[in-house]
mmCIF file with all atom_site columns, C-alpha atoms in Angstrom:
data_model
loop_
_atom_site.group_PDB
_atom_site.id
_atom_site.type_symbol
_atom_site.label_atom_id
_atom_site.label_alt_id
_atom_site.label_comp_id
_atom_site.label_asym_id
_atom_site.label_entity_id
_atom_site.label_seq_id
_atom_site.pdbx_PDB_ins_code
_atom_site.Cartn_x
_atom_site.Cartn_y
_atom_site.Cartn_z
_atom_site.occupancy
_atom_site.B_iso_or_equiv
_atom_site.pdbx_formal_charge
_atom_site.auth_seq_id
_atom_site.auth_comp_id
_atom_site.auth_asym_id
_atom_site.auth_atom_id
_atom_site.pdbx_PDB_model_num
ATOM 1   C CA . UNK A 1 1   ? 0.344   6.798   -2.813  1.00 0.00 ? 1   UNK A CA 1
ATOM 2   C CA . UNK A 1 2   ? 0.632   4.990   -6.132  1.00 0.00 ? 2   UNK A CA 1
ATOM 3   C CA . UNK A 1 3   ? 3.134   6.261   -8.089  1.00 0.00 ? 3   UNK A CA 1
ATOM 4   C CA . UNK A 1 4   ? 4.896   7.492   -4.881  1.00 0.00 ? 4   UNK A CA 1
ATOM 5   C CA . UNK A 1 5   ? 4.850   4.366   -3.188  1.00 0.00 ? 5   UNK A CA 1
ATOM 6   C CA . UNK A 1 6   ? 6.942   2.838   -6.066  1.00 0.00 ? 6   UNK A CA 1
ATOM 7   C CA . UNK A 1 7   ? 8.685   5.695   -6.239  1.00 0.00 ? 7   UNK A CA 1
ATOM 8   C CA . UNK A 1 8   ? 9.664   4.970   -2.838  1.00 0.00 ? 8   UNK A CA 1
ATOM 9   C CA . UNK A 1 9   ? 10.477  1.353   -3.231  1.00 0.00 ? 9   UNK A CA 1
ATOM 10  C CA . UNK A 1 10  ? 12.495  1.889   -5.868  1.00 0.00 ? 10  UNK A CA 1
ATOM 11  C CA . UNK A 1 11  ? 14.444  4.598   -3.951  1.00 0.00 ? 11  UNK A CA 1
ATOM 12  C CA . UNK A 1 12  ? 15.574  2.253   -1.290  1.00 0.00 ? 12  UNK A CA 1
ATOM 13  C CA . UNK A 1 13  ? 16.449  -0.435  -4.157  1.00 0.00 ? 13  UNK A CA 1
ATOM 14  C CA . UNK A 1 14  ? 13.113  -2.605  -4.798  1.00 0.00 ? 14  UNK A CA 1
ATOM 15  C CA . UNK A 1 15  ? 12.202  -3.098  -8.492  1.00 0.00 ? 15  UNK A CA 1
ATOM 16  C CA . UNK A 1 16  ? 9.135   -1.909  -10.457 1.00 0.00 ? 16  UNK A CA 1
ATOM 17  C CA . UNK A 1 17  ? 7.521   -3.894  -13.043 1.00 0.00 ? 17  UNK A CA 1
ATOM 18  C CA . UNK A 1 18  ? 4.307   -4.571  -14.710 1.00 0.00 ? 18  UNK A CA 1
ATOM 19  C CA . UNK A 1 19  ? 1.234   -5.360  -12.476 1.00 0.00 ? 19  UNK A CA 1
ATOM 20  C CA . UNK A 1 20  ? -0.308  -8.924  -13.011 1.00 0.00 ? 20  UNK A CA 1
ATOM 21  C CA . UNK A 1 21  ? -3.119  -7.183  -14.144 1.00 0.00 ? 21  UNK A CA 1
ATOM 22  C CA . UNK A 1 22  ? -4.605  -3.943  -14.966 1.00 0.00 ? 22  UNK A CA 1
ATOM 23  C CA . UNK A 1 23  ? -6.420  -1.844  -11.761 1.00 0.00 ? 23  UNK A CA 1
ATOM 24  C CA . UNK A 1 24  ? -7.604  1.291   -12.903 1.00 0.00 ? 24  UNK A CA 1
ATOM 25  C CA . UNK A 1 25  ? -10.915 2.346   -11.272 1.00 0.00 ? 25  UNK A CA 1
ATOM 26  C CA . UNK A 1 26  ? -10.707 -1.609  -9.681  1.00 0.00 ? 26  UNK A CA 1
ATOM 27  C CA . UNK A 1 27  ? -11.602 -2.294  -5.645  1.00 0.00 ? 27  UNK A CA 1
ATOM 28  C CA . UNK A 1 28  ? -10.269 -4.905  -3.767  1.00 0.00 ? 28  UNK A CA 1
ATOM 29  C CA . UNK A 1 29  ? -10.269 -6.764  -0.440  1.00 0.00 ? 29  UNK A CA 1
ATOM 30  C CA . UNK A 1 30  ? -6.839  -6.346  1.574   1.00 0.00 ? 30  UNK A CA 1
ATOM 31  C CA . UNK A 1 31  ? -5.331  -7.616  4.727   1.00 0.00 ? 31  UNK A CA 1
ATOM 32  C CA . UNK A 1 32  ? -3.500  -5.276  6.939   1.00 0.00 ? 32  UNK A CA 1
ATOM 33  C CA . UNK A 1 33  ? -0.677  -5.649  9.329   1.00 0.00 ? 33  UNK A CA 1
ATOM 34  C CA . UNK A 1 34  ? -0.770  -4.299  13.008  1.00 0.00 ? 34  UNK A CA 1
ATOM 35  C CA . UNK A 1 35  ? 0.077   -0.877  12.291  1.00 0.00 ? 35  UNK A CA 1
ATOM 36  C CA . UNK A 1 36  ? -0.277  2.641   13.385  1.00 0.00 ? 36  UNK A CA 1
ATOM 37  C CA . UNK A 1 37  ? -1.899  4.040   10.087  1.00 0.00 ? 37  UNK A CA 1
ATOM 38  C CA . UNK A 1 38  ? -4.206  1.047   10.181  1.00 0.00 ? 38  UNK A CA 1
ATOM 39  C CA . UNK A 1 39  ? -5.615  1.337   13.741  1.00 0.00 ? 39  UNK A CA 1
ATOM 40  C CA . UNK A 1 40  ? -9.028  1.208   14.306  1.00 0.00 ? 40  UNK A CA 1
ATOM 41  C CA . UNK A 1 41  ? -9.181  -1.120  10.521  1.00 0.00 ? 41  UNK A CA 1
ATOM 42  C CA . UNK A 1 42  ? -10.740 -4.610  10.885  1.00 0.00 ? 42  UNK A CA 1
ATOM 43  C CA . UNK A 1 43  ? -8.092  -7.159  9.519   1.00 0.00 ? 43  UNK A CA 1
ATOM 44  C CA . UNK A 1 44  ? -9.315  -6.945  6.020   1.00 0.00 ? 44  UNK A CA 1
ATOM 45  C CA . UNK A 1 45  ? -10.458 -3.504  3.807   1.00 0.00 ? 45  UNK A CA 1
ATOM 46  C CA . UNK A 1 46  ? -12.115 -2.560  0.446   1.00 0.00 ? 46  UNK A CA 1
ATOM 47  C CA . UNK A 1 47  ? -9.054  -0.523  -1.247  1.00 0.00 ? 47  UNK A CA 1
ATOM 48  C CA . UNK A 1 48  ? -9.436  1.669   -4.720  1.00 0.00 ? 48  UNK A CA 1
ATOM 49  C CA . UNK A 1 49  ? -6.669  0.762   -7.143  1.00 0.00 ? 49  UNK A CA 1
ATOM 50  C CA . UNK A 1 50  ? -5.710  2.526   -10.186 1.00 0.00 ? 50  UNK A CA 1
ATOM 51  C CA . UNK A 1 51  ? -2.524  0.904   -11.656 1.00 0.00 ? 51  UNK A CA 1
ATOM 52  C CA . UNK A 1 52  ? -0.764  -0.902  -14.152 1.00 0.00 ? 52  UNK A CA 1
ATOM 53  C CA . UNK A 1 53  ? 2.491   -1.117  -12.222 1.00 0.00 ? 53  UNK A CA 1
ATOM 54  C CA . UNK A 1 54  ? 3.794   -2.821  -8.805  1.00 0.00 ? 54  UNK A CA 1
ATOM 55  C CA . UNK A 1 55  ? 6.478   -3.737  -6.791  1.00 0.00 ? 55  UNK A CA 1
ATOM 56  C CA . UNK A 1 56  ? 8.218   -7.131  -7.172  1.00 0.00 ? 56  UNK A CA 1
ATOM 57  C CA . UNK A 1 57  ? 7.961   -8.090  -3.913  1.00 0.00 ? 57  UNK A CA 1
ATOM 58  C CA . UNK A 1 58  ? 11.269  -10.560 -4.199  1.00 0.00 ? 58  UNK A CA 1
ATOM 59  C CA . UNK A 1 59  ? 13.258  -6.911  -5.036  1.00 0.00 ? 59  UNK A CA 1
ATOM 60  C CA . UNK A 1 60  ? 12.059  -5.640  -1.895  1.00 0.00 ? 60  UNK A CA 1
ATOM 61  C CA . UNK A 1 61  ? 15.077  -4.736  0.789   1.00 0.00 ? 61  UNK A CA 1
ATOM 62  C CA . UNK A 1 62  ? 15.503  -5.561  3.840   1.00 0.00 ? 62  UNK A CA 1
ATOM 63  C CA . UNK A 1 63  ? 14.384  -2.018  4.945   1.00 0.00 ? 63  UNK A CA 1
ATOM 64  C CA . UNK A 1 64  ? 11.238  -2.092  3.805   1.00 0.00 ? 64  UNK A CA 1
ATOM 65  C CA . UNK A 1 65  ? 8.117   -4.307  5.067   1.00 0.00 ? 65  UNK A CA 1
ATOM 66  C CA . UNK A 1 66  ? 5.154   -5.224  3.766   1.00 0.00 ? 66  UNK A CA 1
ATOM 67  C CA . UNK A 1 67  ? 1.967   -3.748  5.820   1.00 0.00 ? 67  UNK A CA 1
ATOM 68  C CA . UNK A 1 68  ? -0.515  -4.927  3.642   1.00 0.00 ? 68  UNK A CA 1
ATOM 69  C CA . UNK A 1 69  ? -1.478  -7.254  0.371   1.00 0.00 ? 69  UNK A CA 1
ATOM 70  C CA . UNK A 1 70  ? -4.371  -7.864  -1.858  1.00 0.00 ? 70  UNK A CA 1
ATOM 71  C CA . UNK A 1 71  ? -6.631  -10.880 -1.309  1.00 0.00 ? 71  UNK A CA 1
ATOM 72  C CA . UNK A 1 72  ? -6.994  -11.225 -4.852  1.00 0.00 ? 72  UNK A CA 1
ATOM 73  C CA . UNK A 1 73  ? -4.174  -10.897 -7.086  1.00 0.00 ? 73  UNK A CA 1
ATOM 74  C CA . UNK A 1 74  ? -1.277  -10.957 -3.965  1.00 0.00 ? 74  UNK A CA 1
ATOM 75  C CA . UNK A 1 75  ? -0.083  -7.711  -4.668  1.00 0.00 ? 75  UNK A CA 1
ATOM 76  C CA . UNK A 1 76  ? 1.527   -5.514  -2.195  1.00 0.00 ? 76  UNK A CA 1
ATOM 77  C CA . UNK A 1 77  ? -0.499  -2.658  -1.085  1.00 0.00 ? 77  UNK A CA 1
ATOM 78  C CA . UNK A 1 78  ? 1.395   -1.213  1.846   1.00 0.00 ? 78  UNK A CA 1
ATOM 79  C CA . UNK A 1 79  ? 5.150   -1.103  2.723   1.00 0.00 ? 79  UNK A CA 1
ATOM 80  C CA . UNK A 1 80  ? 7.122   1.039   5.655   1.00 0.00 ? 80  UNK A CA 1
ATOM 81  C CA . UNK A 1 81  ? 10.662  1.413   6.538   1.00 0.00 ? 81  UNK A CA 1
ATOM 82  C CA . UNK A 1 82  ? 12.164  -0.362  9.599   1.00 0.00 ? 82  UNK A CA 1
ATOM 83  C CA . UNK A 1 83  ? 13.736  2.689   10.924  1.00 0.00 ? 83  UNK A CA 1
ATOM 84  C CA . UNK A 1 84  ? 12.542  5.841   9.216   1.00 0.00 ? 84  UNK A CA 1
ATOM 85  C CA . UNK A 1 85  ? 8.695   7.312   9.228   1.00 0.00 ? 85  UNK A CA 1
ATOM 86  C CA . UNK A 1 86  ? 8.291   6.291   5.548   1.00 0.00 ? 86  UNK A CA 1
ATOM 87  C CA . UNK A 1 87  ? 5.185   4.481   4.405   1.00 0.00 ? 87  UNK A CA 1
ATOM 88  C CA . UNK A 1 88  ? 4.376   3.589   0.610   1.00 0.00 ? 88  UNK A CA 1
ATOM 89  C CA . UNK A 1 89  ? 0.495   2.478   -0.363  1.00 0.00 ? 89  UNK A CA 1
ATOM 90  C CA . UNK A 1 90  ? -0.214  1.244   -3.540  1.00 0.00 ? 90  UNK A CA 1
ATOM 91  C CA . UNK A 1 91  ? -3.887  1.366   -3.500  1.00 0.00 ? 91  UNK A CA 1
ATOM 92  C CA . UNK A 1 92  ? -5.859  5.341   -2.787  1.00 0.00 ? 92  UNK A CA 1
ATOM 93  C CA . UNK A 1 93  ? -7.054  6.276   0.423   1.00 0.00 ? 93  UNK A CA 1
ATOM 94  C CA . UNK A 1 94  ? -8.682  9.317   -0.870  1.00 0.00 ? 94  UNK A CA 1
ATOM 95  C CA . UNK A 1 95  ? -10.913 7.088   -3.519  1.00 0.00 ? 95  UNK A CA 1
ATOM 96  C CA . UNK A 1 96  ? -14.454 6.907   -3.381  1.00 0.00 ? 96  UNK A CA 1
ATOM 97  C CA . UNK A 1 97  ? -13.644 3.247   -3.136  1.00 0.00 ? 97  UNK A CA 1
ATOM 98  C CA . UNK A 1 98  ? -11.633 2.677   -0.126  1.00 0.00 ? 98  UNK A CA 1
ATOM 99  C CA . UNK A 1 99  ? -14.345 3.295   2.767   1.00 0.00 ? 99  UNK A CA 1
ATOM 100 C CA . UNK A 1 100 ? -12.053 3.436   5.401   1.00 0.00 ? 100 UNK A CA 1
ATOM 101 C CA . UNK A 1 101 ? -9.328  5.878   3.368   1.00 0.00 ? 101 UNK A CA 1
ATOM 102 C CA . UNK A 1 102 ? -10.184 8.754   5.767   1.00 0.00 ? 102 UNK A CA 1
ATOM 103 C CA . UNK A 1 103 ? -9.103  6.757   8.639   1.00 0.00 ? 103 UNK A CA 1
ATOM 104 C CA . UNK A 1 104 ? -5.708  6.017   7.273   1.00 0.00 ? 104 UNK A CA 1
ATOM 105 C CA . UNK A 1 105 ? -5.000  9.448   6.074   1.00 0.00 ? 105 UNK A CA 1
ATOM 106 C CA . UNK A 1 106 ? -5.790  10.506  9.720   1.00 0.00 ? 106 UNK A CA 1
ATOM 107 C CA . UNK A 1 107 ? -4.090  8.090   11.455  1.00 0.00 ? 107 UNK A CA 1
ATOM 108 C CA . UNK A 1 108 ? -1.258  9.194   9.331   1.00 0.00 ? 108 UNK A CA 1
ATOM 109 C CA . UNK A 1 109 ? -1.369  12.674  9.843   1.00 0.00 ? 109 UNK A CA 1
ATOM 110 C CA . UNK A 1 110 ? -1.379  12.265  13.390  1.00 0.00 ? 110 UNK A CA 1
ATOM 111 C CA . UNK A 1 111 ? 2.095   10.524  13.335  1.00 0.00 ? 111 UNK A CA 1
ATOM 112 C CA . UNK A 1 112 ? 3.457   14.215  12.602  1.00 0.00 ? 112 UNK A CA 1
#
């Protein structure tokens, strides 16, 4: 989550920079991908954001997909490796402002 997720990205050889704007406290529409940490999610989410960094998405290897952006700014909220069980989410699922943040965190803990 946040800091983790670029963490990760920048693990597997993405790059870090600036956001486009600052998102602390900030909520946000998002698409998601098909995915198993997204199931039972309409197509689109409220997210939380706190950040004033993201991933430049041209940096981002061929390992790594993006799951999920933000309506408004493009970001990338979500990435997960092709062949390992690693996810990355830029945005909080534990915020007050992501509504459906319980879902995902269930959804991921039942992939263990």
């Amino acid at each position: 989550v946040c800091l983790g997720h670029q963490a990760i990205c920048t693990a597997f050889g993405a790059k870090v920079s600036y956001a486009k704007r600052l998102m602390h406290g900030k909520s946000s529409r998002i698409s998601l991908d098909s995915d198993s940490i997204f199931e039972g999610l309409p197509n689109e989410i409220t997210v939380g954001r706190y950040h004033s960094l993201s991933l430049l998405e041209d940096t981002l290897p061929d390992s790594l997909k993006i799951i999920s952006k933000s309506e408004d700014d493009g970001e990338v909220m979500a990435v997960k490796h092709k062949e390992f069980d690693v996810y990355g989410l830029q945005f909080h699922p534990e915020s007050i402002l992501t509504p459906d943040g319980l879902t995902i965190m269930e959804n991921f803990l039942n992939r263990l």
